[in-house]
Amino acid sequence: METKNYSSSTSGFILLGLSSNPQLQKPLFAIFFIMYLLTAVGNVLIILAIYSDPRLHTPMYFFLSNLSFMDICFTTVIVPKMLVNFLSETKVISYVGYLVQMYFFMAFANTDSYLLASMAIDRLVAICNPLHYDVVMKPWHCLLMLMGSCSISHLHSLFRVLLMSRLSFCASHVIKHFFCDTQPVLKLSCSDTSSSQMVVMTETLAVIVTPFLCIIFSYLRIIVTVLRIPSAAGKWKAFSTCGSHLTVVVLFYGSVIYVYFRPLSMYSVMKDRVATVMYTVVTPMLNPFIYSLRNKDMKRGLKKLRDRIYS
C-alpha cells in the first residue's frame, strides 16, 4: 500500500463528525449552533459583569474571567468548523488546518486545566490561611500564575504538534471524529505509533495530572480545615464558596480522564465522541450558569451589568 506523509502533502483529512447520517446534519447543526451561542454569550456576560463591578475585582474572579475567555477560545477552535461540516458534503480540513486546530485546542484546554488549579489554590488560601490571603494572592502573583498557565500549555501544544507532524498516513485519511484530536489521528496513522503513544501518555500525565493533583491536594486541605470549624453554619459557608468550582472540576476532568487516560487499543469512536462533547462543548456552556446561579456575588454583578445596559 502506498504511504503518503501528509507533512509534505496538501491533501488534508476528512472529518466524519458526530454522525454520517444525512438526515441528522441539520438538527445537529441547530443544536450545536445554539450551544455555541449560549457559550459565547454566557461567558462574555461573566467577563463584563466582573469587569464592571469593582467588588468582583478579586483573585477568584480574575481567574474566573480568564477561564471564561479561554472557554470562548476553546469552543471557537472546534465548533465553527464542526458547524460548517454539518452543512458541507466534503468535510475536509487541510493538513495545516489540522495542525493549527490541534495546537490551539490543546493550548486552550490545558490553560483551562491550570486555571482550575489556580482557582483551587485561591480557595485553599482563603479558607485555610485567610490572614495571609492578601499577601499570597496579590495581583502580581495572580498574573504570574496566569502567565505560567499559558506558557506551559502552549509549550505542551507545540511539542505535541511537532510529534504528530512526524507521523505518516496511508491511503485512508478519514478521521472518525468531529475535530483533530490525538487518539483518532494516532489510530489513523500507518507509522509505528508505539513510541508516540508512550510519549503522548507520559507527557499528558505530566501536564494534565499535575494541576489535577494540585486541585485534589487543595480540597483535601480545605476539607480538613472546614471539619475543624465548630458550627454547622460556618462549615456550610466555607464549603459553599467551593461548590461552583468543584462542580466544574468534576465535569471537566471526568470526561478528560475518560478520553485521554486509556490505551489506544481501548479507543471507542462513539464513546470517545460523547465524552469529548462533554468537555469541549457542554462544560464551557454550563460554566456561566454554574457560577452565576450558585454565586450571590455573580448574581449581583450580572444584575448591575443589566441595570447599566438598560439605564
C-alpha positions as semicolon CSV with decimal commas, in nm:
position;residue;x (nm);y (nm);z (nm)
1;M;0,000;0,000;0,000
2;E;0,134;0,341;-0,092
3;T;0,212;0,559;0,207
4;K;0,171;0,931;0,196
5;N;0,333;1,154;0,451
6;Y;0,092;1,440;0,493
7;S;0,360;1,660;0,644
8;S;0,457;1,728;0,285
9;S;0,111;1,696;0,133
10;T;-0,180;1,935;0,094
11;S;-0,438;1,657;0,074
12;G;-0,551;1,703;0,431
13;F;-0,812;1,494;0,612
14;I;-1,184;1,429;0,615
15;L;-1,364;1,483;0,947
16;L;-1,660;1,244;0,968
17;G;-1,818;1,444;1,251
18;L;-2,067;1,319;1,507
19;S;-2,281;1,130;1,258
20;S;-2,267;1,033;0,891
21;N;-2,648;1,018;0,868
22;P;-2,752;1,297;0,623
23;Q;-3,088;1,343;0,799
24;L;-2,917;1,432;1,127
25;Q;-2,686;1,702;0,989
26;K;-2,930;1,996;1,006
27;P;-3,073;1,906;1,351
28;L;-2,719;1,866;1,485
29;F;-2,623;2,199;1,328
30;A;-2,915;2,371;1,505
31;I;-2,833;2,210;1,842
32;F;-2,462;2,293;1,837
33;F;-2,519;2,642;1,695
34;I;-2,748;2,721;1,991
35;M;-2,498;2,568;2,235
36;Y;-2,215;2,774;2,084
37;L;-2,420;3,095;2,110
38;L;-2,505;3,018;2,473
39;T;-2,138;2,951;2,545
40;A;-2,019;3,275;2,384
41;V;-2,293;3,499;2,528
42;G;-2,281;3,343;2,875
43;N;-1,905;3,370;2,910
44;V;-1,895;3,724;2,767
45;L;-2,157;3,827;3,026
46;I;-1,943;3,676;3,303
47;I;-1,638;3,873;3,182
48;L;-1,836;4,200;3,151
49;A;-2,000;4,154;3,492
50;I;-1,663;4,102;3,659
51;Y;-1,504;4,394;3,473
52;S;-1,790;4,636;3,553
53;D;-1,824;4,558;3,926
54;P;-1,529;4,672;4,142
55;R;-1,639;4,434;4,418
56;L;-1,558;4,145;4,186
57;H;-1,200;4,262;4,128
58;T;-1,060;3,982;4,344
59;P;-0,823;3,692;4,261
60;M;-1,106;3,437;4,237
61;Y;-1,295;3,643;3,980
62;F;-0,975;3,736;3,799
63;F;-0,920;3,365;3,733
64;L;-1,290;3,312;3,654
65;S;-1,290;3,589;3,390
66;N;-0,983;3,434;3,227
67;L;-1,144;3,089;3,245
68;S;-1,449;3,232;3,064
69;F;-1,225;3,387;2,799
70;M;-1,040;3,057;2,748
71;D;-1,372;2,872;2,721
72;I;-1,479;3,105;2,439
73;C;-1,146;3,049;2,259
74;F;-1,159;2,675;2,331
75;T;-1,502;2,622;2,173
76;T;-1,426;2,862;1,884
77;V;-1,134;2,641;1,779
78;I;-1,370;2,343;1,735
79;V;-1,739;2,434;1,698
80;P;-1,740;2,671;1,394
81;K;-1,556;2,411;1,182
82;M;-1,797;2,145;1,311
83;L;-2,095;2,364;1,213
84;V;-1,954;2,418;0,861
85;N;-1,905;2,043;0,821
86;F;-2,266;1,971;0,921
87;L;-2,378;2,162;0,610
88;S;-2,092;2,057;0,383
89;E;-2,058;1,744;0,172
90;T;-1,677;1,739;0,167
91;K;-1,596;1,787;0,541
92;V;-1,230;1,842;0,451
93;I;-0,969;2,003;0,676
94;S;-0,628;2,085;0,529
95;Y;-0,309;1,943;0,676
96;V;-0,207;2,287;0,805
97;G;-0,561;2,336;0,940
98;Y;-0,536;2,004;1,123
99;L;-0,210;2,105;1,295
100;V;-0,338;2,455;1,380
101;Q;-0,662;2,322;1,526
102;M;-0,476;2,061;1,732
103;Y;-0,229;2,321;1,861
104;F;-0,487;2,574;1,980
105;F;-0,728;2,310;2,109
106;M;-0,462;2,168;2,341
107;A;-0,328;2,511;2,438
108;F;-0,669;2,641;2,549
109;A;-0,778;2,311;2,707
110;N;-0,460;2,287;2,916
111;T;-0,484;2,653;3,016
112;D;-0,837;2,577;3,139
113;S;-0,691;2,296;3,347
114;Y;-0,425;2,518;3,506
115;L;-0,677;2,797;3,572
116;L;-0,898;2,550;3,758
117;A;-0,592;2,458;3,967
118;S;-0,522;2,828;4,032
119;M;-0,881;2,874;4,149
120;A;-0,840;2,577;4,384
121;I;-0,526;2,737;4,530
122;D;-0,720;3,061;4,577
123;R;-0,989;2,876;4,776
124;L;-0,721;2,692;4,975
125;V;-0,555;3,016;5,085
126;A;-0,889;3,191;5,151
127;I;-1,019;2,912;5,377
128;C;-0,702;2,768;5,534
129;N;-0,490;3,082;5,566
130;P;-0,725;3,384;5,548
131;L;-0,497;3,623;5,740
132;H;-0,230;3,593;5,470
133;Y;-0,470;3,591;5,176
134;D;-0,395;3,946;5,058
135;V;-0,020;3,876;5,066
136;V;-0,025;3,535;4,896
137;M;-0,288;3,619;4,633
138;K;-0,184;3,972;4,547
139;P;-0,238;4,082;4,183
140;W;0,122;4,028;4,076
141;H;0,118;3,668;4,197
142;C;-0,214;3,603;4,019
143;L;-0,072;3,745;3,696
144;L;0,235;3,520;3,727
145;M;0,008;3,216;3,776
146;L;-0,187;3,312;3,463
147;M;0,129;3,365;3,257
148;G;0,271;3,035;3,382
149;S;-0,051;2,853;3,290
150;C;-0,046;2,992;2,936
151;S;0,327;2,933;2,885
152;I;0,323;2,569;2,997
153;S;0,012;2,498;2,791
154;H;0,150;2,648;2,470
155;L;0,483;2,469;2,509
156;H;0,298;2,140;2,559
157;S;0,088;2,208;2,247
158;L;0,395;2,290;2,040
159;F;0,566;1,968;2,149
160;R;0,256;1,760;2,071
161;V;0,205;1,914;1,726
162;L;0,572;1,858;1,638
163;L;0,534;1,495;1,744
164;M;0,215;1,445;1,539
165;S;0,366;1,615;1,233
166;R;0,620;1,331;1,208
167;L;0,350;1,067;1,154
168;S;0,281;0,910;0,815
169;F;-0,069;0,830;0,692
170;C;-0,180;0,562;0,446
171;A;-0,444;0,582;0,173
172;S;-0,721;0,637;0,429
173;H;-0,728;0,990;0,565
174;V;-1,073;0,983;0,724
175;I;-1,074;1,095;1,089
176;K;-1,368;0,939;1,273
177;H;-1,422;1,242;1,489
178;F;-1,555;1,598;1,473
179;F;-1,215;1,760;1,525
180;C;-0,844;1,675;1,509
181;D;-0,780;1,507;1,843
182;T;-0,475;1,296;1,924
183;Q;-0,627;0,949;1,964
184;P;-0,823;0,926;1,634
185;V;-0,525;1,064;1,441
186;L;-0,288;0,811;1,602
187;K;-0,540;0,538;1,517
188;L;-0,533;0,653;1,153
189;S;-0,153;0,659;1,117
190;C;0,026;0,372;0,946
191;S;0,354;0,460;1,121
192;D;0,469;0,266;1,425
193;T;0,287;0,470;1,690
194;S;0,401;0,274;1,996
195;S;0,671;0,526;2,086
196;S;0,437;0,817;2,005
197;Q;0,168;0,667;2,229
198;M;0,417;0,632;2,514
199;V;0,537;0,992;2,476
200;V;0,180;1,122;2,449
201;M;0,067;0,929;2,759
202;T;0,371;1,034;2,965
203;E;0,352;1,396;2,863
204;T;-0,027;1,405;2,913
205;L;0,019;1,263;3,262
206;A;0,271;1,537;3,342
207;V;0,064;1,825;3,203
208;I;-0,291;1,723;3,300
209;V;-0,233;1,526;3,620
210;T;-0,015;1,797;3,780
211;P;-0,297;2,056;3,805
212;F;-0,545;1,780;3,891
213;L;-0,331;1,664;4,183
214;C;-0,297;2,027;4,289
215;I;-0,678;2,051;4,298
216;I;-0,709;1,725;4,495
217;F;-0,446;1,836;4,748
218;S;-0,612;2,177;4,786
219;Y;-0,954;2,026;4,855
220;L;-0,815;1,770;5,100
221;R;-0,661;2,059;5,296
222;I;-0,987;2,255;5,271
223;I;-1,193;1,959;5,398
224;V;-0,961;1,907;5,695
225;T;-0,979;2,279;5,782
226;V;-1,357;2,304;5,741
227;L;-1,422;1,997;5,957
228;R;-1,245;2,177;6,243
229;I;-1,498;2,462;6,230
230;P;-1,730;2,405;6,530
231;S;-2,058;2,542;6,387
232;A;-2,258;2,380;6,108
233;A;-2,333;2,725;5,963
234;G;-1,960;2,803;5,947
235;K;-1,889;2,475;5,771
236;W;-2,165;2,536;5,516
237;K;-2,045;2,892;5,449
238;A;-1,689;2,770;5,383
239;F;-1,797;2,482;5,159
240;S;-2,047;2,698;4,968
241;T;-1,762;2,911;4,831
242;C;-1,618;2,598;4,664
243;G;-1,935;2,439;4,526
244;S;-1,935;2,600;4,182
245;H;-1,566;2,540;4,124
246;L;-1,587;2,177;4,236
247;T;-1,882;2,113;4,001
248;V;-1,684;2,246;3,702
249;V;-1,378;2,040;3,802
250;V;-1,582;1,717;3,812
251;L;-1,743;1,787;3,472
252;F;-1,414;1,884;3,305
253;Y;-1,177;1,626;3,450
254;G;-1,429;1,340;3,448
255;S;-1,456;1,346;3,070
256;V;-1,088;1,437;3,010
257;I;-0,964;1,143;3,217
258;Y;-1,203;0,907;3,037
259;V;-1,086;1,022;2,692
260;Y;-0,709;1,051;2,740
261;F;-0,606;0,802;3,006
262;R;-0,680;0,485;2,815
263;P;-0,454;0,280;2,585
264;L;-0,515;0,325;2,212
265;S;-0,635;-0,039;2,200
266;M;-0,935;0,059;2,419
267;Y;-1,029;0,353;2,198
268;S;-1,400;0,358;2,107
269;V;-1,520;0,606;1,844
270;M;-1,875;0,655;1,974
271;K;-1,791;0,666;2,346
272;D;-1,500;0,899;2,279
273;R;-1,718;1,140;2,079
274;V;-1,976;1,163;2,357
275;A;-1,714;1,220;2,628
276;T;-1,532;1,475;2,413
277;V;-1,853;1,672;2,350
278;M;-1,892;1,692;2,729
279;Y;-1,568;1,881;2,794
280;T;-1,535;2,067;2,461
281;V;-1,893;2,197;2,427
282;V;-2,116;2,115;2,724
283;T;-1,886;2,217;3,012
284;P;-1,790;2,559;2,864
285;M;-2,163;2,622;2,803
286;L;-2,259;2,527;3,160
287;N;-1,979;2,720;3,335
288;P;-2,157;3,061;3,328
289;F;-2,477;2,903;3,465
290;I;-2,291;2,713;3,737
291;Y;-2,101;3,022;3,854
292;S;-2,394;3,264;3,830
293;L;-2,680;3,053;3,969
294;R;-2,492;2,947;4,283
295;N;-2,299;3,266;4,349
296;K;-2,456;3,571;4,512
297;D;-2,167;3,799;4,411
298;M;-2,200;3,700;4,044
299;K;-2,578;3,744;4,057
300;R;-2,528;4,094;4,195
301;G;-2,263;4,170;3,930
302;L;-2,490;4,048;3,647
303;K;-2,782;4,250;3,784
304;K;-2,562;4,559;3,800
305;L;-2,449;4,497;3,439
306;R;-2,812;4,459;3,327
307;D;-2,911;4,782;3,502
308;R;-2,620;4,962;3,339
309;I;-2,716;4,833;2,990
310;Y;-3,083;4,930;3,023
311;S;-3,032;5,262;3,207
